[in-house]
CSV table of C-alpha atoms in Angstrom, one decimal:
chain,number,residue,atom,x,y,z
A,28,MET,CA,4.6,-12.3,78.6
A,29,ALA,CA,2.9,-15.2,77.0
A,30,GLU,CA,2.9,-18.3,79.0
A,31,VAL,CA,4.0,-21.4,77.2
A,32,GLN,CA,2.7,-24.7,78.4
A,33,ASN,CA,4.0,-28.1,77.5
A,34,GLY,CA,1.7,-30.5,75.7
A,35,ALA,CA,1.3,-32.8,78.7
A,36,GLY,CA,0.4,-30.0,81.1
A,37,ALA,CA,-1.7,-28.0,78.7
A,38,GLU,CA,-5.4,-27.8,79.1
A,39,LYS,CA,-7.4,-29.8,76.6
A,40,LEU,CA,-7.3,-27.7,73.4
A,41,SER,CA,-10.5,-27.2,71.4
A,42,ALA,CA,-10.5,-30.1,69.0
A,43,VAL,CA,-9.7,-29.7,65.4
A,44,ALA,CA,-12.7,-30.5,63.2
A,45,PHE,CA,-12.4,-33.2,60.6
A,46,THR,CA,-14.9,-33.2,57.8
A,47,ALA,CA,-14.1,-36.7,56.4
A,48,VAL,CA,-12.1,-39.8,57.0
A,49,LYS,CA,-11.4,-41.9,54.0
A,50,PRO,CA,-9.5,-45.2,54.1
A,51,TRP,CA,-7.1,-45.3,51.2
A,52,VAL,CA,-6.5,-48.6,49.3
A,53,VAL,CA,-3.3,-48.5,47.4
A,54,VAL,CA,-2.8,-51.4,44.9
A,55,ASP,CA,0.1,-52.4,42.8
A,56,ALA,CA,0.1,-50.4,39.5
A,57,PRO,CA,-1.6,-50.5,37.1
A,58,LYS,CA,-4.3,-52.5,38.9
A,59,ALA,CA,-6.3,-49.6,40.4
A,60,SER,CA,-8.6,-49.3,37.4
A,61,ASP,CA,-9.4,-53.0,37.8
A,62,ALA,CA,-9.8,-52.6,41.5
A,63,VAL,CA,-12.4,-49.8,41.0
A,64,GLN,CA,-14.3,-52.1,38.7
A,65,PHE,CA,-14.1,-54.9,41.2
A,66,TYR,CA,-15.4,-52.8,44.1
A,67,LYS,CA,-18.3,-51.6,41.9
A,68,THR,CA,-19.3,-55.1,41.0
A,69,ALA,CA,-18.6,-56.7,44.4
A,70,PHE,CA,-19.9,-54.0,46.7
A,71,GLY,CA,-22.0,-51.7,44.5
A,72,ALA,CA,-19.4,-48.9,44.9
A,73,GLU,CA,-20.3,-45.7,43.1
A,74,GLU,CA,-17.3,-43.8,41.6
A,75,LEU,CA,-17.5,-40.1,42.7
A,76,SER,CA,-14.3,-38.9,41.0
A,77,ARG,CA,-11.1,-40.1,39.5
A,78,VAL,CA,-7.8,-38.2,39.0
A,79,MET,CA,-5.2,-39.7,36.7
A,80,HIS,CA,-1.5,-39.4,37.3
A,81,PRO,CA,0.0,-36.9,34.9
A,82,LYS,CA,2.2,-38.8,32.5
A,83,ARG,CA,5.7,-38.1,33.6
A,84,LYS,CA,7.8,-40.8,32.1
A,85,ALA,CA,8.0,-41.7,28.4
A,86,ASP,CA,7.9,-45.4,29.2
A,87,GLN,CA,4.8,-45.2,31.3
A,88,GLU,CA,2.4,-46.7,28.8
A,89,ILE,CA,-0.6,-47.2,31.0
A,90,PRO,CA,-2.1,-44.1,32.6
A,91,LEU,CA,-2.1,-44.6,36.4
A,92,VAL,CA,-4.9,-43.8,38.8
A,93,LEU,CA,-3.7,-41.1,41.3
A,94,SER,CA,-7.0,-41.5,43.2
A,95,ALA,CA,-10.5,-42.7,42.6
A,96,GLU,CA,-13.1,-41.9,45.2
A,97,LEU,CA,-15.7,-44.6,45.7
A,98,LYS,CA,-18.9,-44.4,47.7
A,99,ILE,CA,-20.0,-47.6,49.4
A,100,GLY,CA,-23.1,-47.1,51.6
A,101,SER,CA,-22.4,-43.7,53.2
A,102,ALA,CA,-18.7,-44.2,53.4
A,103,ILE,CA,-16.0,-43.1,51.0
A,104,VAL,CA,-13.0,-45.3,50.1
A,105,VAL,CA,-10.1,-44.1,47.9
A,106,VAL,CA,-8.3,-46.4,45.5
A,107,SER,CA,-4.9,-45.5,44.0
A,108,ASP,CA,-2.2,-47.1,42.0
A,109,LEU,CA,1.1,-47.4,43.9
A,110,ILE,CA,3.2,-44.8,42.2
A,111,ASP,CA,7.0,-44.7,42.5
A,112,ASP,CA,7.3,-41.0,43.0
A,113,ASP,CA,8.5,-38.8,45.8
A,114,SER,CA,5.1,-37.2,46.0
A,115,ALA,CA,3.4,-40.6,46.6
A,116,PRO,CA,1.7,-40.8,50.0
A,117,VAL,CA,2.9,-44.4,50.6
A,118,LYS,CA,5.8,-46.5,49.3
A,119,SER,CA,4.1,-49.9,49.3
A,120,ALA,CA,0.7,-51.3,48.3
A,121,VAL,CA,-1.9,-51.7,51.1
A,122,THR,CA,-2.6,-55.4,51.2
A,123,GLU,CA,-4.0,-56.2,54.6
A,124,GLY,CA,-6.6,-53.6,55.1
A,125,VAL,CA,-9.7,-54.8,57.0
A,126,PHE,CA,-13.1,-53.4,56.5
A,127,CYS,CA,-16.5,-54.1,58.0
A,128,LEU,CA,-19.4,-53.9,55.6
A,129,GLU,CA,-22.8,-53.9,57.2
A,130,THR,CA,-25.8,-55.2,55.3
A,131,GLU,CA,-29.1,-56.9,56.1
A,132,GLU,CA,-28.3,-59.2,53.2
A,133,VAL,CA,-25.3,-61.2,54.3
A,134,GLU,CA,-25.6,-64.2,52.0
A,135,PRO,CA,-26.4,-62.2,48.8
A,136,ALA,CA,-23.6,-59.8,49.6
A,137,LEU,CA,-21.1,-62.7,50.0
A,138,SER,CA,-22.3,-64.3,46.7
A,139,GLN,CA,-22.1,-61.0,44.9
A,140,ALA,CA,-18.5,-60.4,46.1
A,141,VAL,CA,-17.4,-64.0,45.3
A,142,ASN,CA,-19.0,-63.7,41.8
A,143,ALA,CA,-17.0,-60.6,41.3
A,144,GLY,CA,-13.7,-62.3,42.1
A,145,ALA,CA,-13.3,-62.2,45.9
A,146,THR,CA,-12.3,-65.3,47.8
A,147,ALA,CA,-14.6,-66.6,50.5
A,148,GLU,CA,-12.8,-67.3,53.7
A,149,GLY,CA,-14.4,-69.6,56.3
A,150,GLU,CA,-18.1,-70.0,57.1
A,151,ILE,CA,-20.7,-67.5,58.2
A,152,SER,CA,-20.5,-67.3,61.9
A,153,GLU,CA,-22.1,-65.4,64.8
A,154,GLY,CA,-20.0,-62.3,65.6
A,155,ASP,CA,-19.9,-60.7,69.0
A,156,SER,CA,-18.1,-57.5,68.5
A,157,ALA,CA,-19.4,-53.9,68.2
A,158,CYS,CA,-18.7,-54.0,64.5
A,159,CYS,CA,-19.7,-57.4,63.5
A,160,GLY,CA,-22.3,-58.2,66.2
A,161,GLY,CA,-24.6,-60.3,64.1
A,162,ARG,CA,-23.9,-62.9,61.4
A,163,VAL,CA,-20.6,-62.3,59.7
A,164,GLY,CA,-18.9,-63.8,56.6
A,165,LYS,CA,-15.5,-62.9,55.3
A,166,VAL,CA,-14.0,-62.5,51.8
A,167,LYS,CA,-10.6,-61.5,50.6
A,168,ASP,CA,-10.4,-59.2,47.6
A,169,PRO,CA,-8.0,-59.8,44.7
A,170,TYR,CA,-5.7,-57.1,46.2
A,171,GLY,CA,-5.2,-58.7,49.6
A,172,ASN,CA,-7.7,-56.8,51.7
A,173,ILE,CA,-10.2,-58.4,54.0
A,174,TRP,CA,-13.9,-57.5,53.9
A,175,LEU,CA,-16.1,-58.7,56.8
A,176,ILE,CA,-19.7,-58.8,55.6
A,177,CYS,CA,-21.9,-58.5,58.6
A,178,SER,CA,-25.5,-57.9,59.7
A,179,PRO,CA,-25.8,-54.8,61.8
A,180,PRO,CA,-24.5,-55.3,65.4
A,181,LYS,CA,-26.8,-56.2,68.3
A,182,LYS,CA,-27.3,-53.6,71.0
A,183,CYS,CA,-24.8,-53.8,73.8
A,184,ALA,CA,-27.4,-55.2,76.2
A,185,ASP,CA,-27.9,-58.2,74.0
A,186,VAL,CA,-24.2,-58.9,73.8
A,187,ALA,CA,-23.6,-59.4,77.5
A,188,ALA,CA,-22.6,-63.0,78.2
B,29,MET,CA,-36.8,-75.0,33.0
B,30,ALA,CA,-34.9,-72.3,34.8
B,31,GLU,CA,-32.1,-70.8,32.7
B,32,VAL,CA,-28.9,-70.6,34.6
B,33,GLN,CA,-26.4,-67.9,33.4
B,34,ASN,CA,-22.8,-67.7,34.3
B,35,GLY,CA,-21.7,-64.7,36.2
B,36,ALA,CA,-19.9,-63.1,33.3
B,37,GLY,CA,-23.0,-63.3,31.1
B,38,ALA,CA,-25.6,-62.6,33.7
B,39,GLU,CA,-27.4,-59.3,33.7
B,40,LYS,CA,-26.5,-56.9,36.4
B,41,LEU,CA,-28.1,-58.0,39.5
B,42,SER,CA,-29.9,-55.6,41.8
B,43,ALA,CA,-27.2,-54.4,44.1
B,44,VAL,CA,-27.0,-55.5,47.7
B,45,ALA,CA,-27.5,-52.5,49.9
B,46,PHE,CA,-24.7,-51.7,52.4
B,47,THR,CA,-25.5,-49.5,55.4
B,48,ALA,CA,-22.0,-48.9,56.6
B,49,VAL,CA,-18.3,-49.4,55.8
B,50,LYS,CA,-16.0,-49.3,58.7
B,51,PRO,CA,-12.2,-49.6,58.4
B,52,TRP,CA,-10.9,-51.9,61.2
B,53,VAL,CA,-7.6,-51.1,62.9
B,54,VAL,CA,-6.3,-54.2,64.7
B,55,VAL,CA,-3.4,-53.5,67.0
B,56,ASP,CA,-1.1,-55.9,69.0
B,57,ALA,CA,-2.8,-56.8,72.3
B,58,PRO,CA,-3.3,-55.2,74.7
B,59,LYS,CA,-2.7,-51.9,73.0
B,60,ALA,CA,-6.2,-51.2,71.7
B,61,SER,CA,-7.2,-49.3,74.8
B,62,ASP,CA,-4.2,-47.1,74.4
B,63,ALA,CA,-4.9,-46.7,70.7
B,64,VAL,CA,-8.5,-45.6,71.4
B,65,GLN,CA,-7.1,-42.9,73.8
B,66,PHE,CA,-4.6,-41.9,71.2
B,67,TYR,CA,-7.2,-41.5,68.5
B,68,LYS,CA,-9.3,-39.5,70.9
B,69,THR,CA,-6.5,-37.1,71.7
B,70,ALA,CA,-4.9,-37.0,68.2
B,71,PHE,CA,-8.1,-36.8,66.1
B,72,GLY,CA,-10.9,-35.9,68.4
B,73,ALA,CA,-12.4,-39.4,68.0
B,74,GLU,CA,-15.6,-40.0,69.9
B,75,GLU,CA,-16.0,-43.5,71.4
B,76,LEU,CA,-19.5,-44.8,70.4
B,77,SER,CA,-19.2,-48.3,71.9
B,78,ARG,CA,-16.8,-50.8,73.3
B,79,VAL,CA,-17.1,-54.6,73.6
B,80,MET,CA,-14.5,-56.4,75.7
B,81,HIS,CA,-13.3,-59.9,74.9
B,82,PRO,CA,-14.9,-62.4,77.3
B,83,LYS,CA,-12.1,-63.7,79.6
B,84,ARG,CA,-11.4,-67.2,78.3
B,85,LYS,CA,-7.9,-67.9,79.6
B,86,ALA,CA,-7.0,-67.9,83.3
B,87,ASP,CA,-3.6,-66.3,82.4
B,88,GLN,CA,-5.2,-63.5,80.4
B,89,GLU,CA,-4.6,-60.7,83.0
B,90,ILE,CA,-5.5,-57.7,80.9
B,91,PRO,CA,-9.0,-57.6,79.5
B,92,LEU,CA,-8.7,-57.2,75.7
B,93,VAL,CA,-10.8,-55.0,73.5
B,94,LEU,CA,-12.9,-57.1,71.0
B,95,SER,CA,-13.9,-53.8,69.3
B,96,ALA,CA,-14.3,-50.2,70.0
B,97,GLU,CA,-16.2,-48.0,67.5
B,98,LEU,CA,-14.8,-44.5,67.1
B,99,LYS,CA,-16.5,-41.7,65.3
B,100,ILE,CA,-14.1,-39.3,63.5
B,101,GLY,CA,-15.9,-36.6,61.6
B,102,SER,CA,-18.8,-38.5,60.0
B,103,ALA,CA,-16.9,-41.7,59.6
B,104,ILE,CA,-16.6,-44.7,61.9
B,105,VAL,CA,-13.3,-46.6,62.6
B,106,VAL,CA,-13.2,-49.8,64.6
B,107,VAL,CA,-10.2,-50.5,66.9
B,108,SER,CA,-9.5,-54.0,68.3
B,109,ASP,CA,-6.8,-56.0,70.0
B,110,LEU,CA,-5.3,-58.7,68.0
B,111,ILE,CA,-6.7,-61.8,69.6
B,112,ASP,CA,-5.3,-65.3,69.1
B,113,ASP,CA,-8.5,-67.1,68.7
B,114,ASP,CA,-10.2,-69.0,65.9
B,115,SER,CA,-13.1,-66.5,65.9
B,116,ALA,CA,-10.7,-63.5,65.4
B,117,PRO,CA,-11.4,-61.8,62.0
B,118,VAL,CA,-7.7,-61.4,61.3
B,119,LYS,CA,-4.5,-63.1,62.3
B,120,SER,CA,-2.1,-60.2,62.3
B,121,ALA,CA,-2.2,-56.6,63.4
B,122,VAL,CA,-3.0,-54.0,60.8
B,123,THR,CA,0.1,-51.9,60.6
B,124,GLU,CA,0.0,-50.2,57.3
B,125,GLY,CA,-3.5,-48.8,56.9
B,126,VAL,CA,-3.7,-45.5,55.1
B,127,PHE,CA,-6.4,-42.9,56.0
B,128,CYS,CA,-7.1,-39.5,54.6
B,129,LEU,CA,-8.4,-37.0,57.2
B,130,GLU,CA,-9.9,-33.9,55.8
B,131,THR,CA,-9.9,-30.7,57.7
B,132,GLU,CA,-9.7,-26.9,57.0
B,133,GLU,CA,-7.1,-26.7,59.8
B,134,VAL,CA,-4.1,-28.7,58.5
B,135,GLU,CA,-1.4,-27.3,60.7
B,136,PRO,CA,-3.4,-27.4,64.0
B,137,ALA,CA,-4.4,-30.9,63.2
B,138,LEU,CA,-0.8,-32.0,62.5
B,139,SER,CA,0.3,-30.4,65.8
B,140,GLN,CA,-2.5,-32.0,67.7
B,141,ALA,CA,-1.6,-35.5,66.3
B,142,VAL,CA,2.1,-35.0,67.0
B,143,ASN,CA,1.4,-33.8,70.5
B,144,ALA,CA,-0.6,-36.9,71.1
B,145,GLY,CA,2.3,-39.2,70.0
B,146,ALA,CA,2.2,-39.4,66.2
B,147,THR,CA,5.3,-39.0,64.2
B,148,ALA,CA,5.4,-36.3,61.5
B,149,GLU,CA,6.6,-37.5,58.2
B,150,GLY,CA,7.9,-35.1,55.6
B,151,GLU,CA,6.7,-31.5,55.1
B,152,ILE,CA,3.3,-30.1,54.2
B,153,SER,CA,3.0,-30.3,50.4
B,154,GLU,CA,0.4,-29.5,47.7
B,155,GLY,CA,-1.6,-32.6,46.9
B,156,ASP,CA,-3.1,-33.3,43.5
B,157,SER,CA,-5.4,-36.3,44.1
B,158,ALA,CA,-9.1,-36.6,44.6
B,159,CYS,CA,-8.5,-37.3,48.2
B,160,CYS,CA,-5.8,-35.0,49.1
B,161,GLY,CA,-6.2,-32.3,46.6
B,162,GLY,CA,-5.2,-29.4,48.7
B,163,ARG,CA,-2.4,-29.0,51.3
B,164,VAL,CA,-1.4,-32.3,52.8
B,165,GLY,CA,0.7,-33.4,55.7
B,166,LYS,CA,1.4,-36.9,56.9
B,167,VAL,CA,1.8,-38.5,60.3
B,168,LYS,CA,2.4,-42.1,61.4
B,169,ASP,CA,0.5,-43.3,64.4
B,170,PRO,CA,2.2,-45.3,67.2
B,171,TYR,CA,0.6,-48.5,65.7
B,172,GLY,CA,2.1,-48.1,62.2
B,173,ASN,CA,-0.8,-46.6,60.3
B,174,ILE,CA,-0.5,-43.5,58.1
B,175,TRP,CA,-2.8,-40.6,58.4
B,176,LEU,CA,-2.8,-38.0,55.6
B,177,ILE,CA,-4.1,-34.7,57.0
B,178,CYS,CA,-5.5,-32.7,54.1
B,179,SER,CA,-7.5,-29.7,53.2
B,180,PRO,CA,-10.5,-30.6,51.2
B,181,PRO,CA,-9.8,-31.4,47.6
B,182,LYS,CA,-10.1,-28.9,44.8
B,183,LYS,CA,-12.7,-29.4,42.2
B,184,CYS,CA,-11.7,-31.5,39.3
B,185,ALA,CA,-11.6,-28.5,37.0
B,186,ASP,CA,-8.9,-26.9,39.1
B,187,VAL,CA,-6.8,-30.0,39.0
B,188,ALA,CA,-6.3,-30.2,35.3
B,189,ALA,CA,-2.6,-29.7,34.4
């Protein structure tokens, strides 16, 4: 007879392998196309693919973006229009996502983002976290998300108080 | 005399290079340590580094996590306690982040996440976006974030209606 174990008592299962993790930025429709352009201009994003929403309603004049995959550095971020549809993954726009963007060029990156339409928030400061462990500036994008623009973190040994 | 151009008219500047993009999950303090354990159990996250908040208040009994870097697949996600401090990058917990997790093992991944404490939302369905273009299930983590667990997307040619 097979022995069934409860989750809590079970031995550690062999882990499921994940091939990718992509944060998904959902903006109010039909702003996704603008948002993609913004991320290209602000952060040098490269558009890898775009899938449009099939037109389902006669009154839906502007084609909506079901998902656009953007490559920023080595990471992928997905941008979508918020779609009022049972199949939509989420029911409200993502407006308070926080992202850490690492670069050796903090000031030029901040300028580039602000020129593209982001809002600078506060001054450049000295970070002390594992993500933003060097100099860090902050911008808010036009869709309500926060981008921390940081020099790469110091090694842990340098962080000790 | 140097010619100054407005942003709109300026030629495309050479793009600033970004070395990493890391979504940052900020949870209500002092839950970050639990959240890290949850992401390890649910998604097989590997903890790359952790920086604790320097103890600044006598009444702060539990050491807070300034940032923990987690590797999931090839991506890095940062988890922090929400810290009531001028230097804190954000002023409220991130509760509605959306992430796409790609895996060939959708059902085992969903089971693993639910066993770890995530809440399943809806049934497995057939996605049609560039992110979740195959079979997709959805869980909410205990901190309010949504994880779409998807088989890798089909090629664009297969998506055409």
